[in-house]
Short mmCIF file of C-alpha atoms in Angstrom, two decimals:
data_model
loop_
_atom_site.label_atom_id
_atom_site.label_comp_id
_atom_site.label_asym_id
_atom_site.label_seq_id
_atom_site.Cartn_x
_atom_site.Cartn_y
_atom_site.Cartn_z
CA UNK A 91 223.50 -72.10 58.44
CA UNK A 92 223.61 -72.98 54.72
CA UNK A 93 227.63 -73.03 54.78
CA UNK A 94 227.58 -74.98 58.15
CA UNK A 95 227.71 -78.99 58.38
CA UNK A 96 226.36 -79.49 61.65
CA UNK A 97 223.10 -77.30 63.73
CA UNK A 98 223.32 -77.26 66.98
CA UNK A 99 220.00 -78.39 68.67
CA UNK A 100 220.31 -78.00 72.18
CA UNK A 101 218.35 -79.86 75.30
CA UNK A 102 215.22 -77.12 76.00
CA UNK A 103 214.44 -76.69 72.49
CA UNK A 104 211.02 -77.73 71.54
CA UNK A 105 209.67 -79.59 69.01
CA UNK A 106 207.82 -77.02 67.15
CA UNK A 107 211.10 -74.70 67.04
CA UNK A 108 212.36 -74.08 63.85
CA UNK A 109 216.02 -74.59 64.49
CA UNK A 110 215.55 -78.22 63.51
CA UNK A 111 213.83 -77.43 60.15
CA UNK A 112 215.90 -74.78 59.32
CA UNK A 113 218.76 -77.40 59.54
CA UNK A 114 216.75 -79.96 57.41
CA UNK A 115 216.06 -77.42 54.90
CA UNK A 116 219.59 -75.83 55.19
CA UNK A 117 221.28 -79.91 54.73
CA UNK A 118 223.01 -78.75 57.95
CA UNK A 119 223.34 -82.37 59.93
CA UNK A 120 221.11 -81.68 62.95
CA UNK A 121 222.75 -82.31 66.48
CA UNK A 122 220.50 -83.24 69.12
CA UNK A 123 221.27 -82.57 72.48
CA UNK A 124 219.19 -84.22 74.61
CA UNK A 125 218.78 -87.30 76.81
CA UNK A 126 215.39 -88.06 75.91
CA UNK A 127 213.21 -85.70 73.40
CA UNK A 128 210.20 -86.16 71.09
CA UNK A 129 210.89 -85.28 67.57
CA UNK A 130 208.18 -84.08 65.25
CA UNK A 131 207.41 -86.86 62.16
CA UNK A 132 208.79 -89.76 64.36
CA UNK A 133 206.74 -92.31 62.56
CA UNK A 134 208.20 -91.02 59.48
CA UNK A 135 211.48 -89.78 59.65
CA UNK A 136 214.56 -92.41 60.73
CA UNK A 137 216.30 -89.45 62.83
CA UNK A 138 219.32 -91.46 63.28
CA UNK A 139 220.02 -91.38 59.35
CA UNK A 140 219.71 -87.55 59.50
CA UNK A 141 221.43 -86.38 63.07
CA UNK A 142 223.68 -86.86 65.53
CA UNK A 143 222.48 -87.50 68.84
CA UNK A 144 224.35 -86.39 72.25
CA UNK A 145 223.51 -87.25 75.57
CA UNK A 146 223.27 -84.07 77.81
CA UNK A 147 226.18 -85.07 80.62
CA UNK A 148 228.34 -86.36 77.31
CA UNK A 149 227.53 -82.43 75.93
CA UNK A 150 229.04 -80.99 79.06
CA UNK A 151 232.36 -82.17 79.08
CA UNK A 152 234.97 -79.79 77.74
CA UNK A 153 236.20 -80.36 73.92
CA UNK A 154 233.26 -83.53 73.83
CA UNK A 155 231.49 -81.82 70.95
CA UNK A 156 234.52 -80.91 68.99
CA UNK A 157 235.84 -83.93 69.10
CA UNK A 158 232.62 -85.80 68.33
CA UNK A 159 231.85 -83.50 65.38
CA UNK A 160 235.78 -83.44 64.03
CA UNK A 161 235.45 -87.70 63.80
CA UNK A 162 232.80 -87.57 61.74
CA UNK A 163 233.85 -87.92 57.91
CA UNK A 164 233.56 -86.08 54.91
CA UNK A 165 231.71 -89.37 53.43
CA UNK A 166 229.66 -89.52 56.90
CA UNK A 167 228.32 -85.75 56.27
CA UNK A 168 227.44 -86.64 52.68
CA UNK A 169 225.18 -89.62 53.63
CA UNK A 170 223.76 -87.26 56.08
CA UNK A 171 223.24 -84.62 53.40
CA UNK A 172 221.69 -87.17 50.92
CA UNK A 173 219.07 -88.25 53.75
CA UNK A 174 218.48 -84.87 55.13
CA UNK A 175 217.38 -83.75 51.16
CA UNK A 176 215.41 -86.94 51.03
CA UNK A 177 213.63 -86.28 54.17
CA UNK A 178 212.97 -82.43 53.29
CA UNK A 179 211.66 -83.32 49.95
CA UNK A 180 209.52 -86.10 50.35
CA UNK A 181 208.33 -84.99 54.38
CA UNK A 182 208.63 -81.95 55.27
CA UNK A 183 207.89 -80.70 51.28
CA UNK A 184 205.54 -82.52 50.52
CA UNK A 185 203.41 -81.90 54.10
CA UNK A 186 203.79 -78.72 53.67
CA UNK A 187 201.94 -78.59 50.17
CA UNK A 188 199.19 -80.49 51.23
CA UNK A 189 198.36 -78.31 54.01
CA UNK A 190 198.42 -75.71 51.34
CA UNK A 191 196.24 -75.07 48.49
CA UNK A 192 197.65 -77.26 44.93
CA UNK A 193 197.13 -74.12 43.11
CA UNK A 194 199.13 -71.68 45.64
CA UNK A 195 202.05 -70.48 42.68
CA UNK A 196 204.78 -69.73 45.38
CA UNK A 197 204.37 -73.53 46.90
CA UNK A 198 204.86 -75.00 43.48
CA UNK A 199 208.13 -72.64 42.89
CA UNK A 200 209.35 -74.03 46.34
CA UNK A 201 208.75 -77.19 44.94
CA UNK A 202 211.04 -76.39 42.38
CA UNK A 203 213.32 -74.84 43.51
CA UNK A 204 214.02 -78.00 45.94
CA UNK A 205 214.79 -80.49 42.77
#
């Protein structure tokens, strides 16, 4: 995942699945397949400046996905790598420590180990 550009997240995969954070964390451009879904941090996150969105009929025509994915350029993944670090580091990050405690040593190496 950490070599790929784009995560597949496929229609039936829930919210709380780790797929999509994995991708966030990995700077993998997430690619949501899905007509209509609920995305965790909605009132924080601007999804479409981090993923690619697919309706599910659009999904299941042959070569759709390839071709989708292939048009999107090497400047296009960038931006979406850029926002996908933002959103890690100052969301996902940054929740994540506060749920913890301030003085837990492996959260602060996480922390940096992110910068």
């Amino acid at each position: 995942m950490h070599t790929s550009k784009f995560c597949l997240n496929p229609a039936g995969d829930t919210p709380s699945a780790c797929r999509l954070f994995d991708a966030i964390v990995s700077l993998c451009v997430p690619v949501i397949v899905s007509d209509s879904i609920e995305l965790p941090f909605e009132d924080v996150i601007d999804y479409r400046k981090v993923a690619i969105f697919v309706r599910t009929k659009d999904s299941l025509q042959p070569g759709y996905l390839t071709n989708l994915l292939r048009g999107v350029s090497t400047e296009r993944i960038l931006e979406f790598q850029k926002e996908l670090k933002q959103v890690y580091l100052t969301t996902l990050l940054m929740t994540s420590l506060r749920r913890s405690s301030s003085s837990d040593p492996s959260r602060m190496k996480l922390l940096c180990f992110a910068c």
